[in-house]
CSV table of C-alpha atoms and ligand atoms in Angstrom, one decimal:
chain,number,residue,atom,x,y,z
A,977,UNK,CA,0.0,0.0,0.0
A,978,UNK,CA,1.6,3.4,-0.6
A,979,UNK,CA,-1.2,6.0,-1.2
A,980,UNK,CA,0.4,9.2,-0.8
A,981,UNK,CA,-1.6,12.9,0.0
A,982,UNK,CA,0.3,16.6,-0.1
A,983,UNK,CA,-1.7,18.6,1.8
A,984,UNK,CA,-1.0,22.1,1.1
A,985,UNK,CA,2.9,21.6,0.9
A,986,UNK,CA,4.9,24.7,1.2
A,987,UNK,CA,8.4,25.2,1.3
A,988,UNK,CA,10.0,28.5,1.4
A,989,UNK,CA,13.6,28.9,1.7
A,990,UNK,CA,13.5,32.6,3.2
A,991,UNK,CA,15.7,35.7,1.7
A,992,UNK,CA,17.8,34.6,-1.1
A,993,UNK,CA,19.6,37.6,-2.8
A,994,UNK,CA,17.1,39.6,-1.6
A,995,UNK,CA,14.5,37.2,-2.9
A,996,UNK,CA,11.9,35.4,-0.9
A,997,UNK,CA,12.0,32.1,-2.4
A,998,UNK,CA,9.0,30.4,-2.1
A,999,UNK,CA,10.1,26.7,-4.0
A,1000,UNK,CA,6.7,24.6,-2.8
A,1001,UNK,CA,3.8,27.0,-3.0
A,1002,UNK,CA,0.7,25.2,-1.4
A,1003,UNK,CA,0.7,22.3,-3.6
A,1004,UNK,CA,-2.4,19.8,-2.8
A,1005,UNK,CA,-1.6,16.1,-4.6
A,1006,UNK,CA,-3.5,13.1,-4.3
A,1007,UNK,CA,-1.7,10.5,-5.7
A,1008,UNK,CA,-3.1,6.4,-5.4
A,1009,UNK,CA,-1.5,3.5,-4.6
A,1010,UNK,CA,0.5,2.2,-7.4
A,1011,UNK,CA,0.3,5.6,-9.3
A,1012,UNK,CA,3.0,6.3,-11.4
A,1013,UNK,CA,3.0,10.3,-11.0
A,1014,UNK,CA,5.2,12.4,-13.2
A,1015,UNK,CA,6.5,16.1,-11.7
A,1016,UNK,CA,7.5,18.3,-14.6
A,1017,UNK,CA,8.1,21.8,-15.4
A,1018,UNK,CA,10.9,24.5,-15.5
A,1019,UNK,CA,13.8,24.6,-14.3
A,1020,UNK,CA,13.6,26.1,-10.7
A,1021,UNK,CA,10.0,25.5,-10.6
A,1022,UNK,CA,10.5,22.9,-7.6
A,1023,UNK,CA,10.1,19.8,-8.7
A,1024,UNK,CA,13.3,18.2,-6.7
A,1025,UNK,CA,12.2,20.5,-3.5
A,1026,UNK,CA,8.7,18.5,-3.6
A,1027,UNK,CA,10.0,15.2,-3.9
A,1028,UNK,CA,13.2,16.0,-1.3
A,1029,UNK,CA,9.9,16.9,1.5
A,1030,UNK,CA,8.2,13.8,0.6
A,1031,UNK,CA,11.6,11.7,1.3
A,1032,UNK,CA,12.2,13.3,4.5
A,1033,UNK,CA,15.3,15.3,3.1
A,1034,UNK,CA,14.0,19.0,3.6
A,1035,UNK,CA,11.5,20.1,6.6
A,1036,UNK,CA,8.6,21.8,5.1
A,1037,UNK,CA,7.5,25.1,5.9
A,1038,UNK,CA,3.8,23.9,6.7
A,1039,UNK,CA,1.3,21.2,4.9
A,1040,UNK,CA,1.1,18.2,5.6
A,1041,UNK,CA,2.6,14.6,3.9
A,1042,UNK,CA,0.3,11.9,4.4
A,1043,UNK,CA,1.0,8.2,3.4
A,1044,UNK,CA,-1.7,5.9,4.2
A,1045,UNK,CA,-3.4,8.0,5.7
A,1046,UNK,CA,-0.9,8.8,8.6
A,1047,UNK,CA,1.0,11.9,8.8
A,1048,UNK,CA,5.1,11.5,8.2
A,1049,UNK,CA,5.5,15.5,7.8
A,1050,UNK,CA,7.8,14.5,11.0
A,1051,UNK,CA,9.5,11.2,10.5
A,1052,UNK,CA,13.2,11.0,9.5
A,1053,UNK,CA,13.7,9.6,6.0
A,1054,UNK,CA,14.7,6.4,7.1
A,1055,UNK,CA,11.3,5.7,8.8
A,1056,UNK,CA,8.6,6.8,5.7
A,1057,UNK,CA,9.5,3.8,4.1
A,1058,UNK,CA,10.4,5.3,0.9
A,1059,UNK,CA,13.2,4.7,-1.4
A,1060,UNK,CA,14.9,7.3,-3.6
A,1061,UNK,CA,17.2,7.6,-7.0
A,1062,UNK,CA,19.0,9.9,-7.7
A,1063,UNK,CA,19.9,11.8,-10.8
A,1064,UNK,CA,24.1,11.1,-9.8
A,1065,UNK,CA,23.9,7.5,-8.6
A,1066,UNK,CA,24.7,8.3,-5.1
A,1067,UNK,CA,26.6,5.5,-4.7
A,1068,UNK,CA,29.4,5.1,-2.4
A,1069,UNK,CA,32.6,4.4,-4.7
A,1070,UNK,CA,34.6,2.2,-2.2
A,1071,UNK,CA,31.9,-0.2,-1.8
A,1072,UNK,CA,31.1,-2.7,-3.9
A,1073,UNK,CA,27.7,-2.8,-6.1
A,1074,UNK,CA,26.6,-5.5,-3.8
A,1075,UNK,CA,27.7,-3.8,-0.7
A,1076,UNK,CA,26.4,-0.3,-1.7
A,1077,UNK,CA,22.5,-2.6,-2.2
A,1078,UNK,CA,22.7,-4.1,1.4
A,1079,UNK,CA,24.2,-1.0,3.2
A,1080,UNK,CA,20.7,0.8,3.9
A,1081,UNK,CA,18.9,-2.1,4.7
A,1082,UNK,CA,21.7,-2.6,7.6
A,1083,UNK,CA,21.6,0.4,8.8
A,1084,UNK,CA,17.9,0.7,8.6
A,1085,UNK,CA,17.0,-2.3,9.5
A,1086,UNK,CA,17.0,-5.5,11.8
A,1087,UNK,CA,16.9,-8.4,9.2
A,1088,UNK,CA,20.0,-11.0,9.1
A,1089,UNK,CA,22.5,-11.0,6.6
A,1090,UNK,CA,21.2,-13.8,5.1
A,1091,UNK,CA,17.6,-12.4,4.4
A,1092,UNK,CA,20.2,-9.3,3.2
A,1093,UNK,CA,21.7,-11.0,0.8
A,1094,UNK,CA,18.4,-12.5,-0.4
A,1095,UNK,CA,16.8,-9.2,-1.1
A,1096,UNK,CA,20.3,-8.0,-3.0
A,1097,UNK,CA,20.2,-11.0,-5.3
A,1098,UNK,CA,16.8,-10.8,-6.0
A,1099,UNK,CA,16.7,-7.1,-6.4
A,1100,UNK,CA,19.8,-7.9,-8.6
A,1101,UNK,CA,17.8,-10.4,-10.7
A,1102,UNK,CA,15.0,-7.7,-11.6
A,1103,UNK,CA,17.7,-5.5,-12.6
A,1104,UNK,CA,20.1,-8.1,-14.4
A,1105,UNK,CA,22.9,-6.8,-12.7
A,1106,UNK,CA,23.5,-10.3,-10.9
A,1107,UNK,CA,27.5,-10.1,-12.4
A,1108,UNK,CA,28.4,-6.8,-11.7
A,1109,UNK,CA,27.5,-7.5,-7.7
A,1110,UNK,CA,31.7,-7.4,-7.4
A,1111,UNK,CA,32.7,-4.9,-9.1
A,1112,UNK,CA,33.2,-1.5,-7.5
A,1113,UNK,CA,30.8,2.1,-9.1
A,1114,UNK,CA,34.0,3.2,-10.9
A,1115,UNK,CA,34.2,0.3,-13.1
A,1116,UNK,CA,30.6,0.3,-14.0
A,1117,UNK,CA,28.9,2.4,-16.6
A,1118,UNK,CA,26.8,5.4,-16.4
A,1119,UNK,CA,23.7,2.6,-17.3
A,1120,UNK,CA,25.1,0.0,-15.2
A,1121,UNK,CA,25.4,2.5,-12.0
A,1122,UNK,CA,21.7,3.5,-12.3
A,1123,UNK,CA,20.9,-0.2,-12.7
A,1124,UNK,CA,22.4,-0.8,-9.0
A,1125,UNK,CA,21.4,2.6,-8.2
A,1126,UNK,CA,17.6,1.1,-8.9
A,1127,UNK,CA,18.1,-2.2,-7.2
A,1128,UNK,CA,19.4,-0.2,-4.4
A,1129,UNK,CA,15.7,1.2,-3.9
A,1130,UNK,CA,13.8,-2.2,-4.8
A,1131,UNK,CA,16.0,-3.9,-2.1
A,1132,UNK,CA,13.9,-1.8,0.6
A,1133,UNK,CA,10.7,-2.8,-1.0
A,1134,UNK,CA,9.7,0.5,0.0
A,1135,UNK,CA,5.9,1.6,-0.3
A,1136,UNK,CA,6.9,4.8,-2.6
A,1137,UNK,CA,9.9,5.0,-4.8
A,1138,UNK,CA,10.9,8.8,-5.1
A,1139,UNK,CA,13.2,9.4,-8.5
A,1140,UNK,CA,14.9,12.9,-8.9
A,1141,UNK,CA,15.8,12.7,-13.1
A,1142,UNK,CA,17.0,9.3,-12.9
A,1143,UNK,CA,18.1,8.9,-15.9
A,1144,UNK,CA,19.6,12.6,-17.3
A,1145,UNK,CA,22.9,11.8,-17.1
A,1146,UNK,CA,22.1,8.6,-19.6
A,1147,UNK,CA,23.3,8.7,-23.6
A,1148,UNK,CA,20.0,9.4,-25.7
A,1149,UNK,CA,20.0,5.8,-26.6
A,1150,UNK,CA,20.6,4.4,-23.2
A,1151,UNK,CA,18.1,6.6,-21.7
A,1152,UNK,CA,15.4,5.4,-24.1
A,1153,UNK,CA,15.6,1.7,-23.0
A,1154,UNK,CA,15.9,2.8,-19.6
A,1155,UNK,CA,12.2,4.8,-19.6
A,1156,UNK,CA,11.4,1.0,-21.3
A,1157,UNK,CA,12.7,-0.8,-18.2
A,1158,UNK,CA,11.6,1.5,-16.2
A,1159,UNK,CA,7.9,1.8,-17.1
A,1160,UNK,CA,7.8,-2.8,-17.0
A,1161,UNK,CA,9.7,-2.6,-13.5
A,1162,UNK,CA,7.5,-0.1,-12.3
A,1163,UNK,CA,4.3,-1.9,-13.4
A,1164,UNK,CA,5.7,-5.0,-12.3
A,1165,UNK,CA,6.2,-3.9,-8.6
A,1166,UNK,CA,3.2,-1.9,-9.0
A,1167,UNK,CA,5.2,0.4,-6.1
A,1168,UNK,CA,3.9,4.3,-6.1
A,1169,UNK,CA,6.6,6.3,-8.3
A,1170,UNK,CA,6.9,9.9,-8.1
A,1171,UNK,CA,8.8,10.5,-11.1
A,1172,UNK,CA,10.8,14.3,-11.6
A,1173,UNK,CA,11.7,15.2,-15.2
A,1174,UNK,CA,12.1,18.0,-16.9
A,1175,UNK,CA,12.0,15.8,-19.9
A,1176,UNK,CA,9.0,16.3,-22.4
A,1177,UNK,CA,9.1,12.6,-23.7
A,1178,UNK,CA,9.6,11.3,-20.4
A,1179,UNK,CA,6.7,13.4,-18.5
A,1180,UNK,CA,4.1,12.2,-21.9
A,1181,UNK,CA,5.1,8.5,-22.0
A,1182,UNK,CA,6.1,7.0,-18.7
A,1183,UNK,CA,3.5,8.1,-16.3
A,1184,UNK,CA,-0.3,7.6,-15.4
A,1185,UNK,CA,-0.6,11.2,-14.5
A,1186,UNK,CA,1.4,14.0,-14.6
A,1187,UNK,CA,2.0,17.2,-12.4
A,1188,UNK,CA,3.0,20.4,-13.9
A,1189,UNK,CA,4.4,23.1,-11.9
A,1190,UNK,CA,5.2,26.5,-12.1
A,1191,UNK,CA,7.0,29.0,-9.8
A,1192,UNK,CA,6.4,26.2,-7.1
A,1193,UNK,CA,2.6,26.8,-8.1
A,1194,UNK,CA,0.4,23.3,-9.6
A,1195,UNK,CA,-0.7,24.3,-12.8
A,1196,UNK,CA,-2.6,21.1,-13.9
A,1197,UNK,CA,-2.8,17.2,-13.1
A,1198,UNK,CA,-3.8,14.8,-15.3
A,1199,UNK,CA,-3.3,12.3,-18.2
A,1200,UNK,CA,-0.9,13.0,-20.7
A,1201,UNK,CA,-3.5,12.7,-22.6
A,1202,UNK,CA,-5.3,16.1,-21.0
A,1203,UNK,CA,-2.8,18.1,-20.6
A,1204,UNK,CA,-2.0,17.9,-24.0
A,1205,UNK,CA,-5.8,18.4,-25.3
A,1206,UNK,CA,-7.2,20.1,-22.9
A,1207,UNK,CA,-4.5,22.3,-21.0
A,1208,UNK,CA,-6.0,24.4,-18.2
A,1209,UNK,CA,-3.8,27.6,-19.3
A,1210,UNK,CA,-1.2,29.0,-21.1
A,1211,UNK,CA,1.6,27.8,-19.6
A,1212,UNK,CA,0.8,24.2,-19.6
A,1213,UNK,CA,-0.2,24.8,-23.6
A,1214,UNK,CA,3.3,25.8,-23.9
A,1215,UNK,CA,4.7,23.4,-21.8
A,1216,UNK,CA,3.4,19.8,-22.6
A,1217,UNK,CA,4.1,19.1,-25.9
A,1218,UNK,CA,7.3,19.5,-28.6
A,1219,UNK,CA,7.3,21.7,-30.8
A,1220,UNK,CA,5.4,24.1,-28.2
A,1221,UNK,CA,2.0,25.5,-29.4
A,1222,UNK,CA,2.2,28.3,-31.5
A,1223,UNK,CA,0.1,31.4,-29.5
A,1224,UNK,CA,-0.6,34.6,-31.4
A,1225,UNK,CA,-2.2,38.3,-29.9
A,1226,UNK,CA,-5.9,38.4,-31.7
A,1227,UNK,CA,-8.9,40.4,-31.6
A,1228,UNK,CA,-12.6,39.1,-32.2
A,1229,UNK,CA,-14.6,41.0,-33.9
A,1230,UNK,CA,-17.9,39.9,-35.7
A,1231,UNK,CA,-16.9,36.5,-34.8
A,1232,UNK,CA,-13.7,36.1,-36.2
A,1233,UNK,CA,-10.6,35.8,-33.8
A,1234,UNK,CA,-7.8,38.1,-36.2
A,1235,UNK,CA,-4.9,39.5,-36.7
A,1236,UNK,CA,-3.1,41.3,-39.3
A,1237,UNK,CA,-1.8,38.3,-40.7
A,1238,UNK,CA,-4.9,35.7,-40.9
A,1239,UNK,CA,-8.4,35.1,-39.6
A,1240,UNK,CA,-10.2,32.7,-38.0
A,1241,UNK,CA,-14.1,32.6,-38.2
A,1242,UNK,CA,-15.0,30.7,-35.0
A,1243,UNK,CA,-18.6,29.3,-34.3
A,1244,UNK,CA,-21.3,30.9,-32.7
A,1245,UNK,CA,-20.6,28.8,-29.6
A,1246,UNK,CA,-17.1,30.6,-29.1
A,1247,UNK,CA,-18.3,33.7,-30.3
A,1248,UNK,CA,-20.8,34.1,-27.6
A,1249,UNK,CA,-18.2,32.4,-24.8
A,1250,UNK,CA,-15.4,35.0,-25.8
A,1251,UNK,CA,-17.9,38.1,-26.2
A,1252,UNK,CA,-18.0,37.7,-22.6
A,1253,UNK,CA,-14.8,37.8,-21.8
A,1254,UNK,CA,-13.2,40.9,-23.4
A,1255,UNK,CA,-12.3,41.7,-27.3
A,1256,UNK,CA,-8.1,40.6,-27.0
A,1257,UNK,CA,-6.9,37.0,-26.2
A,1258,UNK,CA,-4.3,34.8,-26.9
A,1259,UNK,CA,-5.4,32.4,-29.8
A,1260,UNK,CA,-2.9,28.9,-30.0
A,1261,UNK,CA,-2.4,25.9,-31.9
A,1262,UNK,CA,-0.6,23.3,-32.1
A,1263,UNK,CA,2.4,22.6,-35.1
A,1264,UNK,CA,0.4,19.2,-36.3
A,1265,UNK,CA,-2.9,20.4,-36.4
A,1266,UNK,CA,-2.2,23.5,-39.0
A,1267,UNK,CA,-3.3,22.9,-42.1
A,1268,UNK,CA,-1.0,23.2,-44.9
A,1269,UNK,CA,-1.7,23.4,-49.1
A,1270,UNK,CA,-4.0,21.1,-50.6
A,1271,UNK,CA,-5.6,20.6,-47.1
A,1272,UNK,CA,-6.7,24.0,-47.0
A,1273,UNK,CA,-10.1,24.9,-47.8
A,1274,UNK,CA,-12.4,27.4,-46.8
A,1275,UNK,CA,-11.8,31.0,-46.2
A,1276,UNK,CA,-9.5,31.2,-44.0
A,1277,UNK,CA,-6.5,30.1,-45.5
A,1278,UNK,CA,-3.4,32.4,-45.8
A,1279,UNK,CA,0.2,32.4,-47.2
A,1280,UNK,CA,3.2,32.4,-45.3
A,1281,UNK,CA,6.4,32.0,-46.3
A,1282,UNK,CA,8.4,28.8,-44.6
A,1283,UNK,CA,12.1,30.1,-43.5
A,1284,UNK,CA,13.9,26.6,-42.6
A,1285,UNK,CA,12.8,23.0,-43.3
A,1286,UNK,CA,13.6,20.3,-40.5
A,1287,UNK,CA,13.2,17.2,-41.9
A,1288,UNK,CA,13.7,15.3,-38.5
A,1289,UNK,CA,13.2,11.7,-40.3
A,1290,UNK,CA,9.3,10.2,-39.4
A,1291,UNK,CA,8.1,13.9,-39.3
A,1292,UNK,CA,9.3,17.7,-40.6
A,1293,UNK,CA,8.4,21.0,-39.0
A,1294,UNK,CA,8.6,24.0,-40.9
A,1295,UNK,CA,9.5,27.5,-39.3
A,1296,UNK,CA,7.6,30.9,-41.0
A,1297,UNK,CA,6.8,34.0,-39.0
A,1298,UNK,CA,3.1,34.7,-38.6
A,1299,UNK,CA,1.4,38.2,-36.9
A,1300,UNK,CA,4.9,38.8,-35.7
A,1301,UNK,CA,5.7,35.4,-33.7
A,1302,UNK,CA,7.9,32.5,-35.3
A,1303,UNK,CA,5.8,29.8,-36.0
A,1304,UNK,CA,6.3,26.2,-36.6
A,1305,UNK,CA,4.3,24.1,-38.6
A,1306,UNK,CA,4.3,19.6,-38.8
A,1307,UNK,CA,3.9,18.1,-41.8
A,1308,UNK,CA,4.2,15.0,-43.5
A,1309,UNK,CA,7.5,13.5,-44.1
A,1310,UNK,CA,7.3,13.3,-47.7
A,1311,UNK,CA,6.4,17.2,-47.9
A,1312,UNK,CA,8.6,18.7,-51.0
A,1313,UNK,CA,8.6,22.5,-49.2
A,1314,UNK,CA,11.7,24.0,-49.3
A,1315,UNK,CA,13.2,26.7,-47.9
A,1316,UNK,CA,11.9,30.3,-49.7
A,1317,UNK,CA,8.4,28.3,-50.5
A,1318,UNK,CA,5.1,30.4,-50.0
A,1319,UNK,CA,2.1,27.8,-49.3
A,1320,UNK,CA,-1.3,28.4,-48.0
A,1321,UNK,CA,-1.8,27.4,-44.5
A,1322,UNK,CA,-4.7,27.6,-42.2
A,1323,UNK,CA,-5.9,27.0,-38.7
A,1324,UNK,CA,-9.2,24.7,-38.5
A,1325,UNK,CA,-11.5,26.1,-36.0
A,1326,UNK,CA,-11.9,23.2,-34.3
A,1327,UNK,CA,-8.5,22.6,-32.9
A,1328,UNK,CA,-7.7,26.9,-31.7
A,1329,UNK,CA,-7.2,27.1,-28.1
A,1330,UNK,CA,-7.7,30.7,-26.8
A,1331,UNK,CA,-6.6,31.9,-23.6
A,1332,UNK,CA,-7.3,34.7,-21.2
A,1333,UNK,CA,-4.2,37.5,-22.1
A,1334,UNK,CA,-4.0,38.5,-18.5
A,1335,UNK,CA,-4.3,35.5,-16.5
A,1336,UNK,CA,-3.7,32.9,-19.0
A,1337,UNK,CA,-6.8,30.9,-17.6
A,1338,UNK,CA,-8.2,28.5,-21.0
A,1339,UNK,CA,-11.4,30.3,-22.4
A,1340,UNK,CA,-11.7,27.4,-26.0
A,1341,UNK,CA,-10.3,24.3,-25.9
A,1342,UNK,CA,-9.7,22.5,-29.0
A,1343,UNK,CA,-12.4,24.6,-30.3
A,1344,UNK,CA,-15.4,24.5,-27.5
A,1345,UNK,CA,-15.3,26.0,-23.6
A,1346,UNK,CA,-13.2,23.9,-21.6
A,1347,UNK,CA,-16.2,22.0,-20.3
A,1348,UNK,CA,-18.5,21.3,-23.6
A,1349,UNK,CA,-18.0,18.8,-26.1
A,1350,UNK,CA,-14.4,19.1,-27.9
A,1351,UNK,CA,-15.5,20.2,-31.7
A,1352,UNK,CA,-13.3,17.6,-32.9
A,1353,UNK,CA,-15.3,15.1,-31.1
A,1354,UNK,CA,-13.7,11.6,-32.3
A,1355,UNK,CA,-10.1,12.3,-32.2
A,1356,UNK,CA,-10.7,14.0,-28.5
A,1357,UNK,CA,-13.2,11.1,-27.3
A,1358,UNK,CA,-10.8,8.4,-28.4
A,1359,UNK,CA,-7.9,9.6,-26.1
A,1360,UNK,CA,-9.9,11.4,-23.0
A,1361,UNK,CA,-9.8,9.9,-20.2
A,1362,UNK,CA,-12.5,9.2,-17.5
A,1363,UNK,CA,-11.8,12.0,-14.6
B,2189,ATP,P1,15.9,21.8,-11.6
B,2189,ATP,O1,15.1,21.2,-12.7
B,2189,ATP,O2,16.8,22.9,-12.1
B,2189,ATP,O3,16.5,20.8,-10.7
B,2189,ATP,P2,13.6,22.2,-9.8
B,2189,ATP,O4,12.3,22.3,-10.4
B,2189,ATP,O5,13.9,20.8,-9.2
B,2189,ATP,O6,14.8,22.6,-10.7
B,2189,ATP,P3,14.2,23.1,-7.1
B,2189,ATP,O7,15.6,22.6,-7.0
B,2189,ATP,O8,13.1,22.4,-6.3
B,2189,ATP,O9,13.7,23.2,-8.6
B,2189,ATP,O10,14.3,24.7,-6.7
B,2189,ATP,C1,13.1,25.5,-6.5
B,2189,ATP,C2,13.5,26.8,-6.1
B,2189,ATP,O11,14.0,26.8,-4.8
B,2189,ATP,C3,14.6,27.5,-7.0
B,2189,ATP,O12,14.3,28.9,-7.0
B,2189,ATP,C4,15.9,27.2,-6.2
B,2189,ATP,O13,16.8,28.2,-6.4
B,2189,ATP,C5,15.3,27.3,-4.7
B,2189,ATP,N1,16.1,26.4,-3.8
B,2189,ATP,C6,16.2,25.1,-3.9
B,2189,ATP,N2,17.0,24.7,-2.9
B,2189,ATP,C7,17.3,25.8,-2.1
B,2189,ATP,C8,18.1,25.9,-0.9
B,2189,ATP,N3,18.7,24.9,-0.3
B,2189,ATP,N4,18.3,27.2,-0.5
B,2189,ATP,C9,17.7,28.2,-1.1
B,2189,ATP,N5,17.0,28.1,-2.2
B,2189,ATP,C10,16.8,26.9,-2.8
């Protein structure tokens, strides 16, 4: 069992440079037993400080951790029954890789060498590492360190594991069949996993949820799948997802969202949700869903003029500038654009997001408020989630 609550986690580090940093901000998580819950965002934004007050390794300011529904705001580390990897290994480099899995269970804990050794060589098993038990962190690899670094936290069959970037200092190759491993070890443990990444393919593929933060601030939780189709503001819009949305300054009038570039007419259902809510916004959209030459139809299609091809092998993106902001555009692989081309684009109504210029809340999502019925309704229904 490891369900794990924040209760209104702060942590705030007092004058820093003559800065009141605030790094935890009130952040209220619920996360299940078994969960495997992504934190994500910017640099800074406190993803490591949240995990390091969950393990015990930082006091927080006020809030509350709850695991099973007890309080462990107050416990060390070594008595929430939690395991953590680190981004560097952590492992001691005069121990052995054997040695460096059974030291916190003998410090921790009463059980004999004997049931020690068990739990190393099966921990070992699970993470094939049963022939490098011997050998010493400086003659292992980056891979094979993390590997004992891993079995290091399943030897404490802890009831969360707690994993700051585990795998950033990886090749790209390496790191690739790691998130593999990672997402089959996880499953078949079925131990909670709080998961920090700054890593866009990491925080869309490996996790049931994820947890975007901001400034210390939660800005959204939920699927991938949601906070990629339906992201509760601006920031997360820009956020989830590579290449980012593109976001451009319009104005509506006569329902059509504009600029001095291109127009969008939207339906009378935006229309009369926008009208409400001012005459500027921020309109965005995503690379893959602009439409691009013989898909265009309609009259909203414009001309732009693409600037760089990047034909990145199962996809290209094309880069133009559009009202003023570079824009990027994804197209098929086989696309014959080159550098210099003019082709008619245009933005399908039923994929805009627009968002709140001021406080960057989401007014349209994927062409309809944020809670009626996506325009796009069988692509969006396919991938949505059950809240
Ligand atoms: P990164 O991805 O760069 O590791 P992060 O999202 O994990 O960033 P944190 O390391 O949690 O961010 O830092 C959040 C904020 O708290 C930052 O502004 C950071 O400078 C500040 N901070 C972190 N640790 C301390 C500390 N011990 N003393 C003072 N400020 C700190």
């Amino acid at each position: 069992m490891g369900e794990l609550n924040l209760e209104m986690l702060r942590k705030e580090f007092g004058e820093v440079g003559g800065e009141h940093v605030v790094a935890v901000d009130d952040i209220d998580i619920d996360i299940a037993d078994g969960e495997f819950l992504i934190l994500v965002g910017p640099s800074g934004c406190g993803k490591s400080t949240t995990l390091r007050c969950i393990a015990g390794l930082e006091q927080p300011t006020s809030g509350e951790i709850v695991l099973n529904g007890e309080p462990v705001t107050q416990r060390k580390p070594k008595d929430r029954n939690m395991a953590m990897v680190f981004q560097n290994y952590a492992l001691y480099p005069h121990m052995t890789a054997r040695e460096n899995m059974a030291f916190g269970l003998r410090m921790t804990t009463e059980l004999s060498n004997d049931e020690i050794d068990d739990r190393v060589v099966n921990a070992a098993e699970v993470m094939d590492i049963e022939d490098l038990l011997d050998k010493k962190p400086g003659e292992l690899s980056g891979g094979q360190q993390q590997r004992v670094a891993l079995g290091r936290a399943i030897v404490r069959d802890p009831e969360v594991f707690l994993m700051d970037e585990p795998l950033s200092n990886l090749d790209a190759k390496l790191r690739t069949q790691m998130r593999t491993e990672l997402q089959d070890l996880q499953q078949e443990l079925d131990v909670t996993t709080i998961y920090v990444t700054h890593d866009q393919t990491e925080a869309m593929t490996m996790g049931d949820r994820i947890a975007i933060l901001n400034h210390g601030e939660l800005q959204q939780i939920g699927t991938p799948a949601e906070c990629y189709q339906e992201p509760e503001n601006q920031f997360v819009a820009g956020f989830i997802g590579s290449p980012s949305m593109n976001f451009f300054d319009v104005e509506l009038h006569d329902g059509t969202l504009s600029t001095d570039d291109f127009q969008v007419h939207v339906s009378k259902e935006i229309d009369d949700e926008l009208t409400g809510a001012g005459s500027e916004f921020v309109m965005g959209i995503r690379p893959e869903e602009i439409l691009s030459k013989e898909d265009v139809d309609g009259e909203d299609g414009f001309t732009v003029e693409i600037n760089v091809v990047e034909p990145l092998g199962d996809v290209t993106y094309l880069y133009t500038e559009i009202a003023g902001n570079e824009a990027t555009i994804s197209v098929d692989r086989n696309t014959e654009i080159e550098p210099g081309d003019e082709i008619q684009i245009s933005f399908p109504q039923s994929e805009i997001h627009v968002f709140d210029p001021n406080s960057g809340d989401s007014l349209i999502t994927r062409g309809a408020p944020p809670n009626g019925e996506p325009a796009n309704e069988v692509d969006a229904g396919a991938e949505r989630t059950e809240a």
